[in-house]
Short mmCIF file of C-alpha atoms in Angstrom, two decimals:
data_model
loop_
_atom_site.label_atom_id
_atom_site.label_comp_id
_atom_site.label_asym_id
_atom_site.label_seq_id
_atom_site.Cartn_x
_atom_site.Cartn_y
_atom_site.Cartn_z
CA MET A 3 113.42 82.27 99.53
CA SER A 4 115.47 81.28 102.59
CA TYR A 5 116.81 77.73 103.11
CA LEU A 6 114.40 77.37 106.07
CA THR A 7 111.45 78.19 103.83
CA LEU A 8 112.83 75.86 101.18
CA SER A 9 113.09 73.05 103.71
CA LEU A 10 109.37 73.48 104.45
CA THR A 11 108.66 72.56 100.82
CA LEU A 12 109.80 69.03 101.70
CA ILE A 13 106.23 68.61 102.98
CA PHE A 14 105.39 68.07 99.30
CA VAL A 15 107.81 65.14 99.30
CA LEU A 16 106.44 63.74 102.56
CA ILE A 17 102.88 63.55 101.21
CA PRO A 18 103.68 61.03 98.42
CA LEU A 19 106.02 59.14 100.77
CA ILE A 20 103.30 58.69 103.38
CA LEU A 21 100.70 57.75 100.74
CA SER A 22 103.10 55.27 99.16
CA ARG A 23 103.87 53.64 102.51
CA THR A 24 100.19 53.52 103.54
CA LEU A 25 98.96 52.08 100.25
CA LYS A 26 102.07 49.89 99.78
CA LEU A 27 102.80 51.44 96.38
CA GLY A 28 106.53 50.80 96.74
CA LEU A 29 107.44 54.25 95.47
CA GLU A 30 109.37 55.37 98.56
CA LYS A 31 112.85 54.48 97.33
CA ASP A 32 112.43 56.10 93.91
CA THR A 33 110.80 59.18 95.43
CA LEU A 34 113.70 59.63 97.84
CA ILE A 35 116.31 59.09 95.13
CA ALA A 36 114.52 61.59 92.86
CA THR A 37 114.34 64.14 95.67
CA VAL A 38 117.99 63.83 96.66
CA ARG A 39 119.16 63.88 93.03
CA SER A 40 117.11 66.96 92.18
CA ILE A 41 118.39 68.82 95.25
CA ILE A 42 122.03 68.02 94.47
CA GLN A 43 121.78 68.56 90.70
CA LEU A 44 119.85 71.83 90.89
CA LEU A 45 121.95 73.29 93.68
CA ALA A 46 125.12 72.36 91.81
CA VAL A 47 123.76 73.96 88.64
CA GLY A 48 122.74 77.04 90.66
CA TYR A 49 126.27 77.51 92.01
CA ILE A 50 127.86 76.81 88.63
CA LEU A 51 125.53 79.32 86.97
CA GLN A 52 126.32 81.89 89.64
CA TYR A 53 130.02 81.44 88.91
CA VAL A 54 129.56 81.56 85.12
CA PHE A 55 127.36 84.68 85.33
CA GLU A 56 129.87 86.49 87.48
CA ALA A 57 132.84 85.43 85.35
CA ASP A 58 131.02 86.53 82.13
CA ASN A 59 133.59 84.61 80.09
CA LEU A 60 132.80 83.17 76.63
CA ILE A 61 134.80 79.99 77.33
CA PHE A 62 132.65 79.18 80.38
CA ILE A 63 129.46 79.80 78.42
CA LEU A 64 130.64 77.49 75.63
CA LEU A 65 131.65 74.84 78.16
CA MET A 66 128.21 74.99 79.78
CA ILE A 67 126.52 74.59 76.40
CA LEU A 68 128.84 71.73 75.46
CA LEU A 69 128.03 70.03 78.75
CA MET A 70 124.29 70.34 78.04
CA ILE A 71 124.71 68.97 74.52
CA GLY A 72 126.86 66.10 75.80
CA ALA A 73 124.30 65.15 78.45
CA ALA A 74 121.40 65.42 75.97
CA THR A 75 123.26 63.24 73.45
CA GLN A 76 124.06 60.63 76.08
CA ASN A 77 120.44 60.53 77.20
CA ALA A 78 118.85 60.32 73.74
CA ARG A 79 121.26 57.87 72.08
CA LYS A 80 119.83 54.83 73.88
CA LYS A 81 116.54 55.28 71.98
CA GLY A 82 118.28 55.13 68.63
CA ALA A 83 120.69 52.30 69.31
CA ALA A 84 119.41 50.53 66.18
CA ILE A 85 120.62 53.37 63.98
CA GLN A 86 124.31 53.37 63.07
CA GLY A 87 126.27 56.38 64.33
CA ILE A 88 123.31 57.79 66.24
CA THR A 89 125.59 59.47 68.82
CA TRP A 90 127.25 61.85 66.39
CA LYS A 91 123.97 62.38 64.52
CA LEU A 92 122.34 63.57 67.74
CA PHE A 93 125.38 65.65 68.66
CA VAL A 94 125.44 67.39 65.25
CA THR A 95 121.67 68.00 65.44
CA PHE A 96 121.89 69.61 68.90
CA VAL A 97 124.89 71.75 67.88
CA PHE A 98 123.06 72.87 64.74
CA ILE A 99 119.85 73.76 66.61
CA GLU A 100 121.76 75.64 69.28
CA GLY A 101 123.84 77.42 66.65
CA ILE A 102 120.90 78.50 64.53
CA THR A 103 118.84 79.65 67.53
CA GLN A 104 121.59 81.69 69.13
CA SER A 105 122.62 83.16 65.77
CA ILE A 106 119.11 84.52 65.24
CA LEU A 107 118.63 85.69 68.83
CA LEU A 108 122.00 87.38 69.17
CA GLY A 109 122.43 88.35 65.52
CA LEU A 110 119.12 90.24 65.47
CA ASN A 111 119.64 91.64 68.98
CA ILE A 112 116.48 89.93 70.23
CA VAL A 113 118.20 89.16 73.56
CA PRO A 114 121.36 90.68 75.04
CA PRO A 115 124.57 88.62 74.62
CA THR A 116 124.94 87.85 78.32
CA PRO A 117 125.16 84.46 80.07
CA GLN A 118 121.91 85.22 81.96
CA TYR A 119 120.07 84.96 78.62
CA ILE A 120 122.27 82.59 76.59
CA ILE A 121 122.49 79.77 79.12
CA PRO A 122 118.84 79.42 80.19
CA ILE A 123 117.65 79.70 76.57
CA SER A 124 120.26 77.12 75.51
CA GLY A 125 118.99 74.81 78.26
CA MET A 126 115.43 75.09 76.98
CA VAL A 127 116.46 74.65 73.33
CA ILE A 128 118.74 71.66 73.92
CA GLY A 129 116.36 70.08 76.45
CA ASN A 130 113.43 70.38 74.09
CA SER A 131 115.52 69.13 71.20
CA MET A 132 116.53 66.11 73.29
CA VAL A 133 112.91 65.25 74.12
CA LEU A 134 111.95 65.66 70.46
CA GLY A 135 114.91 63.51 69.44
CA ILE A 136 113.79 60.75 71.80
CA LEU A 137 110.18 60.97 70.58
CA PHE A 138 111.31 60.87 66.97
CA LEU A 139 113.73 57.96 67.42
CA ASN A 140 111.16 55.96 69.37
CA ARG A 141 108.56 56.36 66.66
CA PHE A 142 110.98 55.99 63.74
CA THR A 143 112.44 52.70 64.97
CA ALA A 144 108.91 51.37 65.57
CA GLU A 145 107.78 52.50 62.10
CA ILE A 146 110.79 50.84 60.46
CA GLU A 147 110.07 47.59 62.25
CA ASN A 148 106.32 47.62 61.58
CA HIS A 149 106.63 48.53 57.91
CA GLU A 150 109.54 46.34 56.88
CA ASP A 151 107.35 44.67 54.21
CA GLU A 152 106.44 48.02 52.68
CA THR A 153 110.07 49.14 52.63
CA GLU A 154 111.18 45.99 50.86
CA LEU A 155 108.20 46.10 48.49
CA ILE A 156 109.23 49.55 47.25
CA LEU A 157 112.88 48.53 46.95
CA SER A 158 111.91 45.36 45.08
CA LEU A 159 109.90 47.40 42.58
CA GLY A 160 112.90 49.60 41.82
CA GLY A 161 112.39 52.40 44.35
CA THR A 162 115.24 54.26 46.02
CA PRO A 163 115.96 53.97 49.76
CA LYS A 164 114.49 57.45 50.24
CA GLN A 165 111.25 56.39 48.53
CA ALA A 166 111.22 53.13 50.50
CA ILE A 167 111.41 54.89 53.86
CA HIS A 168 109.52 58.08 52.94
CA ASN A 169 106.19 57.24 54.61
CA GLN A 170 107.81 56.01 57.81
CA LEU A 171 109.99 59.13 57.95
CA ILE A 172 107.11 61.56 57.41
CA THR A 173 104.87 59.75 59.92
CA SER A 174 107.62 59.87 62.55
CA ILE A 175 108.43 63.55 61.94
CA LYS A 176 104.74 64.47 62.21
CA ALA A 177 104.10 62.30 65.27
CA SER A 178 107.03 63.75 67.18
CA THR A 179 106.29 67.41 66.39
CA ILE A 180 102.51 67.37 66.78
CA PRO A 181 102.60 67.46 70.64
CA THR A 182 104.65 70.69 70.56
CA ILE A 183 102.31 72.35 68.07
CA GLU A 184 99.15 71.11 69.82
CA SER A 185 100.31 72.17 73.29
CA GLN A 186 100.90 75.69 72.00
CA LYS A 187 97.29 75.92 70.86
CA THR A 188 95.99 75.67 74.44
CA ILE A 189 98.84 77.38 76.24
CA GLY A 190 97.69 80.05 78.67
CA LEU A 191 94.17 78.58 78.72
CA VAL A 192 94.92 75.42 80.65
CA GLN A 193 98.29 76.07 82.18
CA LEU A 194 100.76 78.90 82.54
CA PRO A 195 104.14 77.93 81.13
CA GLY A 196 106.86 77.28 83.70
CA MET A 197 109.24 80.02 82.62
CA MET A 198 106.50 82.65 82.56
CA SER A 199 105.15 81.55 85.96
CA GLY A 200 108.68 81.73 87.38
CA GLN A 201 109.18 85.27 86.11
CA ILE A 202 105.80 86.41 87.48
CA ILE A 203 106.54 84.85 90.90
CA ALA A 204 109.94 86.58 90.87
CA GLY A 205 108.09 89.90 90.45
CA ALA A 206 108.41 90.53 86.69
CA ASP A 207 105.79 92.44 84.75
CA PRO A 208 103.31 89.76 83.45
CA VAL A 209 103.22 91.29 79.95
CA GLN A 210 107.01 91.21 79.72
CA ALA A 211 106.93 87.64 81.03
CA VAL A 212 104.46 86.79 78.25
CA GLN A 213 106.74 88.36 75.65
CA PHE A 214 109.65 86.18 76.73
CA GLN A 215 107.43 83.14 76.89
CA LEU A 216 106.28 83.76 73.32
CA LEU A 217 109.90 84.05 72.25
CA ILE A 218 110.61 80.68 73.84
CA LEU A 219 107.51 79.07 72.34
CA PHE A 220 108.46 80.18 68.85
CA ILE A 221 112.01 78.94 69.35
CA LEU A 222 110.64 75.59 70.52
CA LEU A 223 108.58 75.30 67.34
CA THR A 224 111.73 75.60 65.24
CA THR A 225 113.56 73.25 67.58
CA ALA A 226 110.87 70.61 67.31
CA VAL A 227 110.56 70.64 63.53
CA VAL A 228 114.27 71.01 62.76
CA THR A 229 115.32 68.30 65.25
CA SER A 230 112.96 65.69 63.81
CA ILE A 231 113.69 66.51 60.17
CA MET A 232 117.44 66.70 60.66
CA LEU A 233 117.64 63.49 62.68
CA GLY A 234 115.41 61.75 60.13
CA PHE A 235 117.47 62.76 57.13
CA LEU A 236 120.75 61.96 58.90
CA SER A 237 119.44 58.57 60.03
CA TYR A 238 117.67 56.97 57.10
CA PRO A 239 120.69 56.53 54.75
CA THR A 240 122.42 54.34 57.34
CA LEU A 241 119.52 51.88 57.13
CA PHE A 242 120.65 50.90 53.62
CA ASN A 243 123.92 49.86 51.99
CA LYS A 244 125.44 50.93 48.67
CA ARG A 245 123.48 48.22 46.82
CA MET A 246 120.28 49.83 48.16
CA GLN A 247 119.62 46.85 50.42
CA PHE A 248 117.67 47.32 53.61
CA LEU A 249 119.90 46.48 56.60
CA LYS A 250 117.62 44.79 59.11
CA MET B 10 120.95 14.50 38.82
CA LEU B 11 121.52 17.87 37.14
CA MET B 12 119.55 18.58 34.03
CA GLN B 13 121.19 19.79 30.87
CA ASN B 14 119.03 22.68 29.74
CA VAL B 15 118.87 22.96 26.00
CA GLU B 16 117.26 26.38 26.39
CA ARG B 17 119.21 29.61 26.80
CA PRO B 18 119.83 30.32 30.48
CA LEU B 19 118.45 33.65 31.67
CA VAL B 20 119.47 33.35 35.31
CA GLU B 21 122.59 31.43 36.31
CA PHE B 22 123.88 30.58 39.77
CA ILE B 23 127.58 29.75 39.98
CA HIS B 24 128.91 28.48 43.34
CA VAL B 25 126.67 30.88 45.29
CA ASN B 26 126.94 30.95 49.07
CA TYR B 27 125.00 33.09 51.48
CA SER B 28 125.06 33.33 55.28
CA ALA B 29 123.13 35.46 57.75
CA GLY B 30 123.35 35.64 61.52
CA GLY B 31 126.00 32.92 61.58
CA THR B 32 123.84 30.46 59.61
CA HIS B 33 124.97 29.14 56.24
CA ILE B 34 121.65 29.54 54.39
CA LEU B 35 122.67 28.82 50.79
CA LYS B 36 125.46 26.32 50.15
CA ASP B 37 127.27 26.29 46.84
CA ILE B 38 124.22 26.81 44.63
CA ASN B 39 124.76 26.01 40.97
CA GLY B 40 122.19 25.91 38.20
CA THR B 41 120.32 27.79 35.55
CA PHE B 42 116.80 29.04 34.96
CA PRO B 43 116.02 28.82 31.23
CA GLU B 44 114.66 31.83 29.39
CA GLY B 45 110.91 31.92 28.78
CA LYS B 46 110.23 28.86 30.94
CA ILE B 47 108.47 28.28 34.26
CA THR B 48 110.75 26.74 36.86
CA THR B 49 109.16 25.67 40.10
CA LEU B 50 111.11 25.61 43.33
CA VAL B 51 110.08 23.16 46.03
CA GLY B 52 111.52 22.02 49.31
CA PRO B 53 110.84 22.01 53.03
CA SER B 54 110.62 25.22 55.07
CA GLY B 55 113.99 26.76 55.78
CA ALA B 56 115.56 25.24 52.66
CA GLY B 57 116.66 28.70 51.48
CA LYS B 58 114.17 29.16 48.62
CA SER B 59 113.06 32.70 49.56
CA THR B 60 116.66 33.72 50.22
CA LEU B 61 117.54 32.58 46.71
CA PHE B 62 114.84 34.97 45.42
CA ARG B 63 116.19 37.87 47.46
CA LEU B 64 119.58 37.33 45.84
CA CYS B 65 118.05 37.32 42.32
CA ASN B 66 116.18 40.56 42.95
CA GLY B 67 119.17 42.20 44.63
CA LEU B 68 117.49 42.64 48.03
CA SER B 69 120.49 40.72 49.44
CA SER B 70 123.93 39.91 47.99
CA PRO B 71 125.73 36.55 48.04
CA ASP B 72 128.84 36.13 50.19
CA SER B 73 130.60 34.37 47.34
CA GLY B 74 129.89 33.08 43.85
CA GLU B 75 128.22 34.74 40.90
CA ILE B 76 124.64 35.26 39.77
CA LEU B 77 124.30 36.10 36.09
CA ILE B 78 121.24 37.62 34.45
CA LYS B 79 121.46 37.36 30.66
CA GLY B 80 125.13 36.47 31.03
CA LYS B 81 125.95 39.61 33.02
CA SER B 82 126.83 39.56 36.71
CA ILE B 83 124.16 41.16 38.90
CA LYS B 84 126.95 43.23 40.46
CA GLU B 85 127.26 45.03 37.15
CA TYR B 86 123.61 46.04 37.13
CA GLU B 87 122.49 49.17 38.95
CA PRO B 88 120.24 47.95 41.80
CA ILE B 89 117.21 49.78 40.43
CA GLU B 90 117.75 48.44 36.90
CA LEU B 91 118.16 44.89 38.28
CA ARG B 92 114.97 45.09 40.35
CA ARG B 93 112.94 46.28 37.38
CA LYS B 94 114.30 43.41 35.27
CA VAL B 95 113.70 40.82 37.99
CA GLY B 96 110.26 41.37 39.53
CA ILE B 97 109.14 39.66 42.70
CA ALA B 98 105.69 38.93 44.13
CA LEU B 99 105.53 37.73 47.71
CA GLN B 100 103.07 35.61 49.69
CA SER B 101 102.26 38.64 51.86
CA ALA B 102 101.11 40.64 48.76
CA THR B 103 101.83 43.85 50.67
CA MET B 104 99.66 46.75 49.57
CA ILE B 105 100.40 50.42 50.07
CA LYS B 106 97.64 52.66 51.45
CA GLY B 107 95.27 53.76 48.73
CA THR B 108 93.32 52.40 45.80
CA VAL B 109 93.99 49.51 43.46
CA LEU B 110 95.15 52.11 40.94
CA ASP B 111 97.63 53.60 43.43
CA ASN B 112 99.09 50.14 43.95
CA LEU B 113 99.13 49.19 40.30
CA GLU B 114 100.79 52.48 39.42
CA LEU B 115 103.41 52.24 42.18
CA PRO B 116 106.34 51.06 40.00
CA LEU B 117 105.74 54.07 37.72
CA THR B 118 105.10 56.51 40.59
CA LEU B 119 108.57 55.59 41.85
CA GLN B 120 109.90 56.81 38.49
CA GLY B 121 107.80 59.98 38.60
CA LYS B 122 105.43 58.68 35.90
CA LYS B 123 101.70 57.97 35.68
CA ILE B 124 100.02 54.88 34.32
CA ASP B 125 97.73 55.10 31.31
CA LEU B 126 94.24 54.26 32.55
CA VAL B 127 93.47 52.04 29.55
CA GLU B 128 96.72 50.15 30.11
CA ALA B 129 95.87 49.84 33.82
CA GLY B 130 92.46 48.40 32.98
CA ASP B 131 93.98 45.95 30.49
CA LEU B 132 96.54 44.78 33.05
CA LEU B 133 93.81 44.17 35.61
CA HIS B 134 91.84 42.26 33.01
CA ASP B 135 94.95 40.18 32.16
CA VAL B 136 95.28 39.06 35.77
CA GLY B 137 91.57 38.31 36.03
CA LEU B 138 90.40 41.38 37.92
CA ASP B 139 87.54 43.56 36.78
CA LYS B 140 88.50 47.00 35.42
CA GLY B 141 85.93 48.48 37.80
CA PHE B 142 88.28 47.58 40.68
CA LEU B 143 90.67 50.43 39.82
CA HIS B 144 89.21 52.89 42.28
CA ARG B 145 88.49 50.44 45.07
CA ASN B 146 90.44 50.58 48.30
CA ALA B 147 93.20 47.96 48.01
CA LYS B 148 92.76 46.84 51.60
CA ASP B 149 89.20 45.70 50.81
CA LEU B 150 90.40 43.08 48.32
CA SER B 151 90.37 39.38 49.16
CA GLY B 152 93.63 37.43 49.53
CA GLY B 153 93.38 36.05 45.99
CA GLN B 154 92.58 39.47 44.53
CA LYS B 155 95.56 40.99 46.34
CA GLN B 156 97.81 38.30 44.89
CA LYS B 157 96.54 39.02 41.39
CA LEU B 158 97.05 42.75 41.91
CA SER B 159 100.53 42.11 43.31
CA ILE B 160 101.45 40.16 40.15
CA ALA B 161 99.92 42.85 37.90
CA ARG B 162 101.89 45.53 39.80
CA THR B 163 105.13 43.64 39.25
CA LEU B 164 104.28 43.30 35.53
CA VAL B 165 104.06 47.10 35.19
CA ASN B 166 107.89 47.13 35.17
CA LYS B 167 107.80 44.62 32.28
CA PRO B 168 110.27 42.29 34.01
CA LYS B 169 112.31 39.70 32.14
CA VAL B 170 112.07 37.40 35.15
CA LEU B 171 109.15 37.07 37.53
CA LEU B 172 109.79 35.54 40.94
CA LEU B 173 106.69 34.24 42.72
CA ASP B 174 107.14 33.34 46.37
CA GLU B 175 104.41 31.05 47.80
CA ILE B 176 101.73 33.20 46.23
CA THR B 177 99.01 30.56 46.46
CA SER B 178 99.75 29.07 49.86
CA SER B 179 97.11 31.05 51.74
CA LEU B 180 94.43 30.87 49.05
CA ASP B 181 91.41 28.63 48.63
CA ARG B 182 91.37 26.01 45.87
CA VAL B 183 89.44 28.18 43.36
CA SER B 184 91.79 31.15 43.81
CA GLN B 185 94.78 28.81 43.57
CA HIS B 186 93.50 27.52 40.24
CA ASP B 187 92.98 31.11 38.98
CA ILE B 188 96.58 31.98 39.86
CA GLU B 189 97.90 28.81 38.20
CA GLU B 190 96.09 29.76 34.98
CA LEU B 191 97.39 33.29 35.31
CA ILE B 192 101.00 32.12 35.59
CA VAL B 193 100.70 30.04 32.43
CA LYS B 194 98.95 32.93 30.65
CA ILE B 195 101.64 35.49 31.57
CA ASN B 196 104.37 33.06 30.56
CA GLU B 197 102.75 32.48 27.19
CA LYS B 198 101.62 36.06 26.50
CA TYR B 199 104.73 37.96 27.61
CA GLY B 200 107.35 35.20 27.36
CA THR B 201 108.35 36.07 30.92
CA THR B 202 110.78 33.68 32.58
CA MET B 203 109.13 32.58 35.81
CA ILE B 204 110.50 31.05 38.96
CA TRP B 205 107.81 29.93 41.35
CA ILE B 206 108.24 28.77 44.91
CA THR B 207 105.36 26.52 45.89
CA HIS B 208 104.76 23.97 48.60
CA ASN B 209 102.21 22.22 46.41
CA LEU B 210 103.92 19.40 44.50
CA ASP B 211 101.02 18.97 42.08
CA GLN B 212 101.31 22.64 41.10
CA ALA B 213 105.07 22.31 40.77
CA THR B 214 104.87 19.36 38.41
CA GLN B 215 101.80 20.39 36.42
CA ILE B 216 102.59 24.07 35.82
CA GLY B 217 106.39 24.00 35.79
CA HIS B 218 108.62 23.10 32.87
CA TYR B 219 111.49 22.45 35.24
CA THR B 220 111.69 21.93 38.98
CA TRP B 221 114.42 22.58 41.51
CA VAL B 222 114.27 20.75 44.83
CA MET B 223 116.07 22.46 47.69
CA MET B 224 116.89 21.10 51.12
CA ASN B 225 119.03 22.54 53.93
CA GLY B 226 120.41 25.31 51.71
CA GLU B 227 121.38 22.97 48.89
CA VAL B 228 119.89 22.23 45.49
CA ILE B 229 119.47 18.47 45.55
CA GLU B 230 117.66 18.06 42.23
CA THR B 231 117.06 20.02 39.03
CA ILE B 232 114.82 18.10 36.67
CA GLU B 233 112.05 18.42 34.13
CA SER B 234 108.92 18.86 36.21
CA SER B 235 107.14 15.93 34.62
CA LEU B 236 109.98 13.63 35.68
CA LEU B 237 110.13 14.77 39.32
CA GLN B 238 108.10 11.86 40.68
CA GLY B 239 110.61 9.45 39.16
CA SER B 240 113.66 11.15 40.65
CA LYS B 241 116.31 8.68 41.76
CA ASP B 242 117.43 10.88 44.65
CA GLU B 243 116.40 9.33 47.98
CA ARG B 244 116.00 12.74 49.66
CA VAL B 245 113.67 13.89 46.86
CA GLN B 246 111.60 10.75 47.22
CA ALA B 247 111.42 11.27 50.99
CA PHE B 248 110.24 14.84 50.36
CA ILE B 249 107.62 13.67 47.83
CA ARG B 250 106.36 11.12 50.36
CA GLY B 251 106.00 13.97 52.87
CA GLU B 252 108.63 12.56 55.20
CA VAL B 253 110.61 15.82 55.22
CA GLU B 254 108.83 18.89 56.54
#
C-alpha cells in the first residue's frame, strides 16, 4: 500500500468527524487525537520493527519485549491501585506468561526463533495478558468491596485468609476468563480474527493463516487463565496482615 | 464508678487504645468481663462498642494496652484459635450462599469437617428454629431467623465467649423477645460468657448481669445491670434520659 493510498483511508476518519460536528456529539477532539496518536505510534513501531528485524539481535528483541511489558504494567496498575505492590505483581505475571509461551513455542520448534515471529506473538500475548489483568483487577476489587461482610464472617469463625477470599477470587478469575473462552466458541462464524484477516489480505494461504490463528487462540487461552490465576494468588495475601486481619 | 467483680474475669482490658484513620476510637479502656455472665454494652452510636468487639475477636489489634482472655494475652493466641474461642454474631447476620445446613456447618467446613446431622438439628432446636429448616435456602429466612441461625453457627465452634453486636435492633418485638430468651438459655445451658451490645436499655438491664456504658471511646460506667438506673454519673443519666444520641 502506497502512502497516497493510505492517505485516502483518512476518509474513514472524516466520516465520524462530520457526523460528530453535524450532530454536535463533541467527539471531534478525541477522534483527532486518537487518529494522530495511532498514526505516530504505529509508524514508529513499524520503523522500530523494521530495524529490529534487520538487526536480528537478541538484545533488541529482549528490549522490545521489556518495553511491551513495561507499557502493559503501567497501563494495568491503575486498576489495581488498592492492592499493595500491584506493579511488581503485574510485571512478574507478564514476564512469566511471556516466558512460558515463548519457551513452549521455541522449545518445541512450533515457530522459528526469528524476530518476525517472536515480537508479534509477544505483542499479542502481553497485550491480551494486560487486558485480562485489567478485567481481573476490576472485578476482584469490586468483589472484595461488595463482599467485605462475608470475608470478615469467615475470618471471625476461624477461617484462613485464603478461605475468606476464596469465593471472590474464583468469581473474579471466572468472570475475567469467560469472555476469552466464549469468543473462541463463535470465532470464524461471526468475525474473522484480525491476524488471520491480515495474513489473507497480504496474500497468505487461508489454511495456513487459519493454522497460525489457531496457534494464537490456544496461546491466548493459556494467557487468559494463567494471568487471572497468577494475579489472584499474588494479590490476595496482601489484603491481610500476619494476624489474619482484613486490611480494608 | 468501677465495679469490683467478685467473679473470675474471662476477658480483661488493660489500658487499651485503638485508632483508625486518624481518629482515636477507644481511649484507655480498662475493665473485665466475668466468666459465665452476661455483660451488656450500651452507649450512643460511635462510642466504640463494635470496635471493642473486633479487638476481642482479633479482627483488629489495639495500638497499645493488653487484652487478656483467661489471663493470657490475645497476642499469644493463634488468630484462628482466638476466633474459635471468642465467637461473634453481628447485626447483619451475613449468610453464605446455600442452605441453612451449609451456614450452620460453616465453622466446621473451614476445618475440613462435616457436622453431624443430629447435632445440627439439636442446635437449631436450641436456638428456636425447626429442624426441618436444615435444607431451606438461608436467604429465604426472616431477619429474626437469620439472627438465630447466626448465633447457632457461632455456637458450633463452642466458644468460651460470645459477642453479640446489636442482634435485635432490626427485629420486631416478638423476635426480640425470642432472642432475649435465647441469650439467657445459652448462658445457662453452656455457661458461655456473653457480651451483648444493645441500644435497648430495658434489655440491657433485664437480661444483663453487668452493664458497661461507653461514650466517645471511653468506658464511663461499669455496674451491675440492675443498678444502672441509679448510676451517679451525670453522663450515664443523660444517656438514660435519651439526651445523648
